[in-house]
Short mmCIF file of C-alpha atoms in Angstrom, two decimals:
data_model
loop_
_atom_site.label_atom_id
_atom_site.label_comp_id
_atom_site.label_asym_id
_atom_site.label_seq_id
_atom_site.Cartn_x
_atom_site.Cartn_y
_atom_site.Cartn_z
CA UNK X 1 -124.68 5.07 137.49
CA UNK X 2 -124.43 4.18 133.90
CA UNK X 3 -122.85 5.52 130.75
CA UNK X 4 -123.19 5.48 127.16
CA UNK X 5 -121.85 7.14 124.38
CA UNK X 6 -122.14 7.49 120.30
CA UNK X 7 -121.77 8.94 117.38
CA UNK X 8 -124.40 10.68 115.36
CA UNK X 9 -123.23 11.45 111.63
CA UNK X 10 -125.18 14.05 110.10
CA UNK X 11 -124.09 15.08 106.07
CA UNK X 12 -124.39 18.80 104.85
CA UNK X 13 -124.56 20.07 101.94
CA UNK X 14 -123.33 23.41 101.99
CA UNK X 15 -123.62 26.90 104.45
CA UNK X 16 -126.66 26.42 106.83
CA UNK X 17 -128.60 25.27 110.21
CA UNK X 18 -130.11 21.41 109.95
CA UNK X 19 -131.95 20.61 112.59
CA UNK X 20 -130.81 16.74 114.35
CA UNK X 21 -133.17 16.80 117.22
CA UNK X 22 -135.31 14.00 116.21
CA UNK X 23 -132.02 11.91 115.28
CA UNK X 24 -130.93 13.00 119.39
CA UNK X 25 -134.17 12.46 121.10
CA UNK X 26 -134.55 8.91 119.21
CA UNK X 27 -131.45 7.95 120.59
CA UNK X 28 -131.91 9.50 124.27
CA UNK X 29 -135.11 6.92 124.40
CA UNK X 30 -133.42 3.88 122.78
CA UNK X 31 -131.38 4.26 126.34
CA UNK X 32 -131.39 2.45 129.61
CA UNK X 33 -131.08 5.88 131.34
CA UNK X 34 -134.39 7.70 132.61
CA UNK X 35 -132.92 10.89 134.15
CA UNK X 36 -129.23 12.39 133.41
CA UNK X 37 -127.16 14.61 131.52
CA UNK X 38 -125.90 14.75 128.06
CA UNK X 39 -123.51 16.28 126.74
CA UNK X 40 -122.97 16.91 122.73
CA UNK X 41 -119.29 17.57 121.04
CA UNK X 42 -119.46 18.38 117.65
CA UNK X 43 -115.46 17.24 116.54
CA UNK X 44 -115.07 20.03 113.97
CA UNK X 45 -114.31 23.60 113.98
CA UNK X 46 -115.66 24.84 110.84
CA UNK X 47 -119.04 23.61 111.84
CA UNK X 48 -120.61 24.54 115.11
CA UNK X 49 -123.97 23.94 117.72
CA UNK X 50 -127.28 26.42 118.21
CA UNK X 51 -130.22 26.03 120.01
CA UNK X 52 -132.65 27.79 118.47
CA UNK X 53 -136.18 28.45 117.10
CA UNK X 54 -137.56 25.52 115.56
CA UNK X 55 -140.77 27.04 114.47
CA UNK X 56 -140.52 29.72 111.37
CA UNK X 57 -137.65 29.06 108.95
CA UNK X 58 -136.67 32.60 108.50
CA UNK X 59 -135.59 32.41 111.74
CA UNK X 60 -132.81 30.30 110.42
CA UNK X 61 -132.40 32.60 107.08
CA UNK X 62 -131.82 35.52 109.57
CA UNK X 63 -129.35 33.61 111.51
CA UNK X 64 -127.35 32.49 108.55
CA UNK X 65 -127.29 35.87 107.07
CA UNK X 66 -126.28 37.66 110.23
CA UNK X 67 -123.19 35.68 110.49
CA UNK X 68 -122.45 35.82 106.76
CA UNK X 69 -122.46 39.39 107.43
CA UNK X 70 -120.44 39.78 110.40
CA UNK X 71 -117.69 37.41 109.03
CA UNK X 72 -117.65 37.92 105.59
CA UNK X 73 -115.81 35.42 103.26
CA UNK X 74 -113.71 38.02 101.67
CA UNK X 75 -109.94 36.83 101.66
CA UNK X 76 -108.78 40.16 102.02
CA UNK X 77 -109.68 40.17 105.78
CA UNK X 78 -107.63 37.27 106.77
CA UNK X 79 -104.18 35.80 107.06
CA UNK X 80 -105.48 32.13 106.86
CA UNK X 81 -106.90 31.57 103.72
CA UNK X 82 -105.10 28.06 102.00
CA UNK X 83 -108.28 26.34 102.71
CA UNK X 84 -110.69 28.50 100.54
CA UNK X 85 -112.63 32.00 101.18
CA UNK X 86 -115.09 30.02 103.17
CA UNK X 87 -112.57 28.29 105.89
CA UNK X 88 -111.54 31.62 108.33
CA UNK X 89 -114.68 32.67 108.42
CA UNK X 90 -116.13 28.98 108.87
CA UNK X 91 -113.63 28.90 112.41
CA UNK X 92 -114.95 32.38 113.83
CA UNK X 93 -118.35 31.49 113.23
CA UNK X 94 -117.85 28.63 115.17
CA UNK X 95 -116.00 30.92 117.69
CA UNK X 96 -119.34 32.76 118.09
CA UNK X 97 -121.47 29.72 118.88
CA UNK X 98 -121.13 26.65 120.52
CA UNK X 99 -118.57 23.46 120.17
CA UNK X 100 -121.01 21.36 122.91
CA UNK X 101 -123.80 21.75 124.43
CA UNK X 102 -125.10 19.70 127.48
CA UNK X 103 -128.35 18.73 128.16
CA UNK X 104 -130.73 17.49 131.30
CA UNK X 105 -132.44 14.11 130.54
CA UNK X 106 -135.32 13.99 132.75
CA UNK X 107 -138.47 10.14 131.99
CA UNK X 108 -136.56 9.53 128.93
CA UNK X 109 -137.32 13.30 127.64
CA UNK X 110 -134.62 16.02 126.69
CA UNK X 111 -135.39 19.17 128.59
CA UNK X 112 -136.08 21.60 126.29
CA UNK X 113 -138.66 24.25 125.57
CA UNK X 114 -141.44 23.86 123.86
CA UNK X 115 -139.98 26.10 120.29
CA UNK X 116 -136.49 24.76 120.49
CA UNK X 117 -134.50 22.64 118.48
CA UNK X 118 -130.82 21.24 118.38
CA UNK X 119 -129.24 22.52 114.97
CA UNK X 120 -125.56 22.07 113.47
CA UNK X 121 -124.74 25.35 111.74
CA UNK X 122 -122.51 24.04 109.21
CA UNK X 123 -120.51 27.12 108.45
CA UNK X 124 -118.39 25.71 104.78
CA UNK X 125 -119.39 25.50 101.17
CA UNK X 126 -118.45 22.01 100.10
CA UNK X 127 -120.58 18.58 101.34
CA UNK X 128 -119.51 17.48 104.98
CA UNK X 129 -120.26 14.29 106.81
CA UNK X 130 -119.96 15.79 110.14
CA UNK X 131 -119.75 13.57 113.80
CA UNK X 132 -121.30 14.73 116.73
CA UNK X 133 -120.33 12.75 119.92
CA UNK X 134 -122.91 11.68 122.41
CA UNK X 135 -122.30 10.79 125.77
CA UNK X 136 -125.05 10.70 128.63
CA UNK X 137 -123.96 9.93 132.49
CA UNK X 138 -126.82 8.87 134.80
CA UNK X 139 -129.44 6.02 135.61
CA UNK V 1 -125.72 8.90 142.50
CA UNK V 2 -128.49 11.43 143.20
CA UNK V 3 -130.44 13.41 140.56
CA UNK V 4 -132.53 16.54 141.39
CA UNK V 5 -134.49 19.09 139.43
CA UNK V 6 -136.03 22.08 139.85
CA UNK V 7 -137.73 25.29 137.61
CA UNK V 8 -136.88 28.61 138.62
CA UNK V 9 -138.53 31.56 136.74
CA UNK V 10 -137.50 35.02 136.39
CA UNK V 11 -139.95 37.76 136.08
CA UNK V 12 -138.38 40.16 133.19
CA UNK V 13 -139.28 43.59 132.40
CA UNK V 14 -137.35 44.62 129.40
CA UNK V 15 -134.42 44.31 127.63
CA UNK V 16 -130.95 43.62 130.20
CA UNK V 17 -129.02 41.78 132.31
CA UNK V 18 -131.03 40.01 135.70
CA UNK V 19 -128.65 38.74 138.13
CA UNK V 20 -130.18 35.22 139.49
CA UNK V 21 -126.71 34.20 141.37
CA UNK V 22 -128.67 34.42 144.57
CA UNK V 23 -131.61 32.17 143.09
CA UNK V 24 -129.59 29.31 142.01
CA UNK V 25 -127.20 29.17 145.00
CA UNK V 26 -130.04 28.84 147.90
CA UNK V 27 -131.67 26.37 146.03
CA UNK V 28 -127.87 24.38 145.51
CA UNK V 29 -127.79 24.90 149.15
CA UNK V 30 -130.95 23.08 149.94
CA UNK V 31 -130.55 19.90 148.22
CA UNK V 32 -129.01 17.01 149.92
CA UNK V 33 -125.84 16.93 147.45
CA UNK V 34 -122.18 17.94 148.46
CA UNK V 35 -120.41 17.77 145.06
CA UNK V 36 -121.90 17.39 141.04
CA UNK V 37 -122.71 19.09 138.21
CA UNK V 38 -125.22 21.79 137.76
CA UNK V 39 -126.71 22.01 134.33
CA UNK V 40 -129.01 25.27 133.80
CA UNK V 41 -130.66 25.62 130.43
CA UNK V 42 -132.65 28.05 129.29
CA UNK V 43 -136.10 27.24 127.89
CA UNK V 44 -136.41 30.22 125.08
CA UNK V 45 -134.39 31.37 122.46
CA UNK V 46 -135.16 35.07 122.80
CA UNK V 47 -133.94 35.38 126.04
CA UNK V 48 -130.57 33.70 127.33
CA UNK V 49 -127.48 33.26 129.63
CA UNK V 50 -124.17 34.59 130.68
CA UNK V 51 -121.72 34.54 133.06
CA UNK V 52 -120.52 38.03 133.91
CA UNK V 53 -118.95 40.58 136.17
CA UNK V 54 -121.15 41.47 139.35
CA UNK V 55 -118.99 44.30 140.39
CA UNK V 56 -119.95 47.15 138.24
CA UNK V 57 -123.16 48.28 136.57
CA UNK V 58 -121.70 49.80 134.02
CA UNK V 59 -120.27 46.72 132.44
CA UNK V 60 -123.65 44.89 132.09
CA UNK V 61 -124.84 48.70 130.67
CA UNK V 62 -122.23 48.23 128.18
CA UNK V 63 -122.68 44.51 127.26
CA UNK V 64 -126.70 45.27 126.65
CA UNK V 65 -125.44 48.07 124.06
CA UNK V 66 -122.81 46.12 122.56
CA UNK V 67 -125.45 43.12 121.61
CA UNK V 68 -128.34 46.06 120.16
CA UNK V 69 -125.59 47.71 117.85
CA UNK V 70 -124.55 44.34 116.55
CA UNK V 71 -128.00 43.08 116.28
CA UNK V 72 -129.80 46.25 115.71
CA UNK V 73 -133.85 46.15 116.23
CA UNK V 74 -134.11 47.39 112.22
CA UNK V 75 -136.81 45.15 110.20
CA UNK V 76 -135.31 46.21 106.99
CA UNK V 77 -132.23 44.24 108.04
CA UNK V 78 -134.47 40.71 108.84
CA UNK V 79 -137.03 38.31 106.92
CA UNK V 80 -138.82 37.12 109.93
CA UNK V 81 -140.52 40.64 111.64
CA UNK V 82 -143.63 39.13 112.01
CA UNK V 83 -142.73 39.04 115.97
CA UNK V 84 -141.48 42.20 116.47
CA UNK V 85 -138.47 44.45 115.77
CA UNK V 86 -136.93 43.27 118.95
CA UNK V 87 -137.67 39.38 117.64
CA UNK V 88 -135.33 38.63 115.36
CA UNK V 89 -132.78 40.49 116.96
CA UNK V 90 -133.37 38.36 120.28
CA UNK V 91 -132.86 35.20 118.30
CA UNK V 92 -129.08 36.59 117.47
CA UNK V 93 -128.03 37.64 120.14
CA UNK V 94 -129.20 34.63 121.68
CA UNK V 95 -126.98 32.64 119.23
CA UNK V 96 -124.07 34.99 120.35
CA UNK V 97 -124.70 33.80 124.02
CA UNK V 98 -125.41 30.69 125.99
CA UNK V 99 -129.01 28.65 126.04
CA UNK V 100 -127.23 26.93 128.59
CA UNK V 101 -124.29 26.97 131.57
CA UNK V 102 -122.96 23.62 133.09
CA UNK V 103 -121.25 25.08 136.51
CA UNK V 104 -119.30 22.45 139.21
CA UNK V 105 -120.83 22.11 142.84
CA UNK V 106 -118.10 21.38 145.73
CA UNK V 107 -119.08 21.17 149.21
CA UNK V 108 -122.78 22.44 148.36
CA UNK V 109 -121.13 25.79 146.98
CA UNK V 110 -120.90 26.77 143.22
CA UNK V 111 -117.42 26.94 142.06
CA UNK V 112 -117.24 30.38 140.62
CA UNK V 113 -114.89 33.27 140.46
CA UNK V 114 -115.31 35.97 143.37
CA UNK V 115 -116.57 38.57 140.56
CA UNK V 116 -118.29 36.27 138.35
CA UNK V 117 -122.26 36.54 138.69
CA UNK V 118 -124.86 34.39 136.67
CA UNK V 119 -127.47 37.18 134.25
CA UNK V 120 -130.38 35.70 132.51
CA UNK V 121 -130.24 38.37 129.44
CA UNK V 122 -133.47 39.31 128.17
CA UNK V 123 -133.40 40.49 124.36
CA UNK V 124 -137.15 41.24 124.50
CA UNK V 125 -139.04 44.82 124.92
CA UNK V 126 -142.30 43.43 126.72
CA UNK V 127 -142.61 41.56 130.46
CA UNK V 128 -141.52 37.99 130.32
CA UNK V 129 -141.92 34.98 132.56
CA UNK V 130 -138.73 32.85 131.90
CA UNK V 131 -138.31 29.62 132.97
CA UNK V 132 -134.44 28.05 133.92
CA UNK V 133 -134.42 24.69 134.36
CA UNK V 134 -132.14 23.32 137.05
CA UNK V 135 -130.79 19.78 137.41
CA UNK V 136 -127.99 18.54 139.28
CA UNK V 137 -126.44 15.09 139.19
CA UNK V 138 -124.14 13.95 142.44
CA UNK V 139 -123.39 12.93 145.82
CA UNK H 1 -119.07 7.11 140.88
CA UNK H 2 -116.45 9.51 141.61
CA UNK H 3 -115.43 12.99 141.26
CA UNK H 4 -112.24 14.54 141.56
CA UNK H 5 -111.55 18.67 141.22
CA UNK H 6 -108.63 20.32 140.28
CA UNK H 7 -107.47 24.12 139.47
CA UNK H 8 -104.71 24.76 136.50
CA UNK H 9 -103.29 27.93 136.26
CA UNK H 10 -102.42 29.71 133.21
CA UNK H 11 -100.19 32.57 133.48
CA UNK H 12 -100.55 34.67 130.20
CA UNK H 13 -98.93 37.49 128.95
CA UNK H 14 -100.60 40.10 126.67
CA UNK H 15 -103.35 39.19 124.55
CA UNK H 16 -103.98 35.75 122.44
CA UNK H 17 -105.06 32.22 122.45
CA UNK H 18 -103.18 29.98 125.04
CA UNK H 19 -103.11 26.29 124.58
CA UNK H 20 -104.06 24.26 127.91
CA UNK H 21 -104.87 20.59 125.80
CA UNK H 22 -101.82 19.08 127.43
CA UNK H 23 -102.23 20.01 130.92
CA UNK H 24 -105.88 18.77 130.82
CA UNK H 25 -105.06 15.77 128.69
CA UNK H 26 -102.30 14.91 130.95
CA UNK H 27 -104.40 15.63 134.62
CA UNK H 28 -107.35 13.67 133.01
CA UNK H 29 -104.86 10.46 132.64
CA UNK H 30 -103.40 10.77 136.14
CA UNK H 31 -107.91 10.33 137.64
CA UNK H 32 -108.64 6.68 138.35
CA UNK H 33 -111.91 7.83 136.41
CA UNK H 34 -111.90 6.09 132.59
CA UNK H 35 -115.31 7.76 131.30
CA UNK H 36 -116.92 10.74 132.84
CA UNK H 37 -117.74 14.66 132.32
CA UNK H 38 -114.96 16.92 132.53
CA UNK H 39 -116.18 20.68 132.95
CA UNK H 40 -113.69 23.06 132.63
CA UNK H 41 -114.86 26.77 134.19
CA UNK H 42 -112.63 29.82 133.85
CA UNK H 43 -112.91 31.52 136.81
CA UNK H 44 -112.51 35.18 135.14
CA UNK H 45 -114.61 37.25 132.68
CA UNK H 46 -112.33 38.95 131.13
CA UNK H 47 -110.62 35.87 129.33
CA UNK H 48 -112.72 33.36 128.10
CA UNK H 49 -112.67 29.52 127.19
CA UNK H 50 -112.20 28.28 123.04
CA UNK H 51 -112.08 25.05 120.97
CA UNK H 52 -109.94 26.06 118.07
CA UNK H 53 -108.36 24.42 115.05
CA UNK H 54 -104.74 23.27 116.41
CA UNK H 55 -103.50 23.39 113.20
CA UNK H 56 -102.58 27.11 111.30
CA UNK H 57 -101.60 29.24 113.65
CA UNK H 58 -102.88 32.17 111.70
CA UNK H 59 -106.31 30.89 112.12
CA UNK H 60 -105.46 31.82 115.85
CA UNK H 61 -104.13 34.92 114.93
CA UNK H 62 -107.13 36.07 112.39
CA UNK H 63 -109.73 35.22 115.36
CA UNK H 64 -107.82 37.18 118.10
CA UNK H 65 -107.53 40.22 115.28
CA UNK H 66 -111.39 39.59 114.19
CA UNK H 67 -112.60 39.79 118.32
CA UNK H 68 -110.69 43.07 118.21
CA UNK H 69 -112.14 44.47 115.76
CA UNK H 70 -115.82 43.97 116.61
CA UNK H 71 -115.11 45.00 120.36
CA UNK H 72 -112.20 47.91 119.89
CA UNK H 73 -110.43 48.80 122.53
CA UNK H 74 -112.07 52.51 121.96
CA UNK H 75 -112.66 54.06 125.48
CA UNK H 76 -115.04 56.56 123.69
CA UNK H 77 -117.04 53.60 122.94
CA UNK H 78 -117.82 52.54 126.49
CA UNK H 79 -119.20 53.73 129.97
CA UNK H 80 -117.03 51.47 131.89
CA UNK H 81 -113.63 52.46 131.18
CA UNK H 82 -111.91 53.14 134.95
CA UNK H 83 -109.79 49.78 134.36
CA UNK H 84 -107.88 50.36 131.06
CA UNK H 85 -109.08 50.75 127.36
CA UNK H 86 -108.81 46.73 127.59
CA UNK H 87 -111.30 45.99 130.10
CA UNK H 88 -114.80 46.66 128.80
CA UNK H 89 -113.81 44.77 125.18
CA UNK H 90 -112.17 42.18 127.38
CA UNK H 91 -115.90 41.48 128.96
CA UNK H 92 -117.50 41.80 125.48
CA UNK H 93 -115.07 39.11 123.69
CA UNK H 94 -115.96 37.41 127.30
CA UNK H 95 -119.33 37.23 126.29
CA UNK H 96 -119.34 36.52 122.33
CA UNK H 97 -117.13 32.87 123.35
CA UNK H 98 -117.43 30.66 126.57
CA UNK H 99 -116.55 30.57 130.32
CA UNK H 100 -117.09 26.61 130.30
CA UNK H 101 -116.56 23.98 128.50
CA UNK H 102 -118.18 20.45 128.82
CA UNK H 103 -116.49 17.33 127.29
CA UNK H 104 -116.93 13.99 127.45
CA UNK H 105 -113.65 11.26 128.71
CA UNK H 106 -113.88 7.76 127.20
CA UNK H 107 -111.49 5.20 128.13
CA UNK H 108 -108.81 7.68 129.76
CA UNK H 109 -109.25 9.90 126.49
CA UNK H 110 -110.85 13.23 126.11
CA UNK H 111 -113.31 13.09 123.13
CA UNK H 112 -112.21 15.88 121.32
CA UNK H 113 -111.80 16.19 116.80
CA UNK H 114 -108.31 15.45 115.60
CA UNK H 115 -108.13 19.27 114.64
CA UNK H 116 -109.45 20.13 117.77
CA UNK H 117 -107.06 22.38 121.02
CA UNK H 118 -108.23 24.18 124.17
CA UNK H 119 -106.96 27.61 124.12
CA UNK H 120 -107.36 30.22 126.87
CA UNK H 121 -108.38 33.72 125.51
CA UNK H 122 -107.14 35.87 127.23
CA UNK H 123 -108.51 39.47 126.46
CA UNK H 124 -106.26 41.92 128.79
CA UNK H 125 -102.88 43.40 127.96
CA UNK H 126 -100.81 43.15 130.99
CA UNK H 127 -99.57 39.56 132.37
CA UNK H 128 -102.30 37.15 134.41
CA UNK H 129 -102.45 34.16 136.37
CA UNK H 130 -105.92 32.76 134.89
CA UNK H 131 -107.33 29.81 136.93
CA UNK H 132 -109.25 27.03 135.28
CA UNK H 133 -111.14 24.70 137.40
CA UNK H 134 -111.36 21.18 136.16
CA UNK H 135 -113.81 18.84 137.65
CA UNK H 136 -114.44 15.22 136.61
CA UNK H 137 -117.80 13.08 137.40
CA UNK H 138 -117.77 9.40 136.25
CA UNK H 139 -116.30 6.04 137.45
#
């Protein structure tokens, strides 16, 4: 059994979904793993994970907007609010996604279908540099 | 260290909640591995997973309603309708779910709670073939 | 490779985010494992799994009072209602976070962001005993 693990920096600049899949699968082949599991920690909270459609961009417009919508950045509606209008809502948008996601490795390949992508949803106004851990377990 | 994967697909027939507990556990059962990690991903992003009571009906009922009020099947309310009204819809309430469920294997049995059942939730109107992929990694 | 498996009970009282990071941390350091998968499974589905900013505790507070008000406890609301107005939200919140959580251990550590707790939600009113099961693959 082998392990590896690293850290994939990806920068934002401002509210939206950017896509790190190719930056991922480069990596995953670079490996001396064929088949095994990896698992992805974003090491934020104000920026989450999605797997999601990689093929029309409104997709991704709809996505944004829906969570815009459902956690408005409107001070009024929260307690915490020292970091800026954009920080409360930034943490329960990351409440209603994902913090990690784990994935099969299977001939050097990420499992995944055929219209899916690996996006950071980067959930605050201001440019981010933000780390994703990778760690894969297998041989 | 042992590695095994498998597909299983779920015949779907409209929007809810498909219980495929049974599915996943016979197949755990079959392979030759005692204890590891199961990693189940979902290969669409208009249908997707969750881990939910499998005592009564009426909770998945409710669940299924929750996720169309949220995410109502309105095109005035989306950019991309070019699918469907149930599309973009499915897309959210896919990002309000799981693509994915890592579960723990101990002597050849899943380790979950006694009402805890595993739903493949379909957000789409028509029949869909969806395919789980299955790998676990072990001894 | 080894695994090891462990349960941690939480016992909660009344709604709100409970913070397990030092029971995990701390079982994680006793394993003669120094890099592997931890998954953490809740074994309930009416409290749920978060990684949440372990700084402001009103960020804590404005998620738990943001979860209530998308999924009310409103029996008028729901069909499943025969085990307390808390219940059917409690599977809703259930399903809009996480029963599991995947992270990666490097060198005795867990790989977790600086800003970055486990918390238990627990979604009922009246006092629990929630179990966690922890299970560690690596070497």
């Amino acid at each position: 059994m082998k392990q590896v693990f690293n850290e994939i920096k990806i920068k934002t600049n401002g509210q939206g979904l950017y896509d790190f899949t190719k930056e991922t699968i480069s990596w995953v082949k670079e490996q001396k793993i064929s088949n095994g599991i990896l698992n992805i920690n974003i090491l934020h909270t104000s920026a989450s994970l999605l797997i999601q459609e990689n093929a029309d961009p409104d997709v991704l417009h709809d996505i944004k907007f829906f969570f815009d919508k459902i956690a408005p950045m409107n001070n009024k509606l929260y307690t915490h609010t020292t970091e800026g209008k954009d920080d409360m809502p930034a943490h329960i948008k990351s409440s209603l996604t994902n913090n990690q996601l784990t994935l099969s490795i299977k001939n050097k390949d990420l499992i995944l279908g055929t219209w899916q992508g690996l996006y950071l949803f980067e959930h605050r106004l201001e440019k981010h540099t933000r780390v994703l851990s990778h760690h894969i377990i297998g041989d």
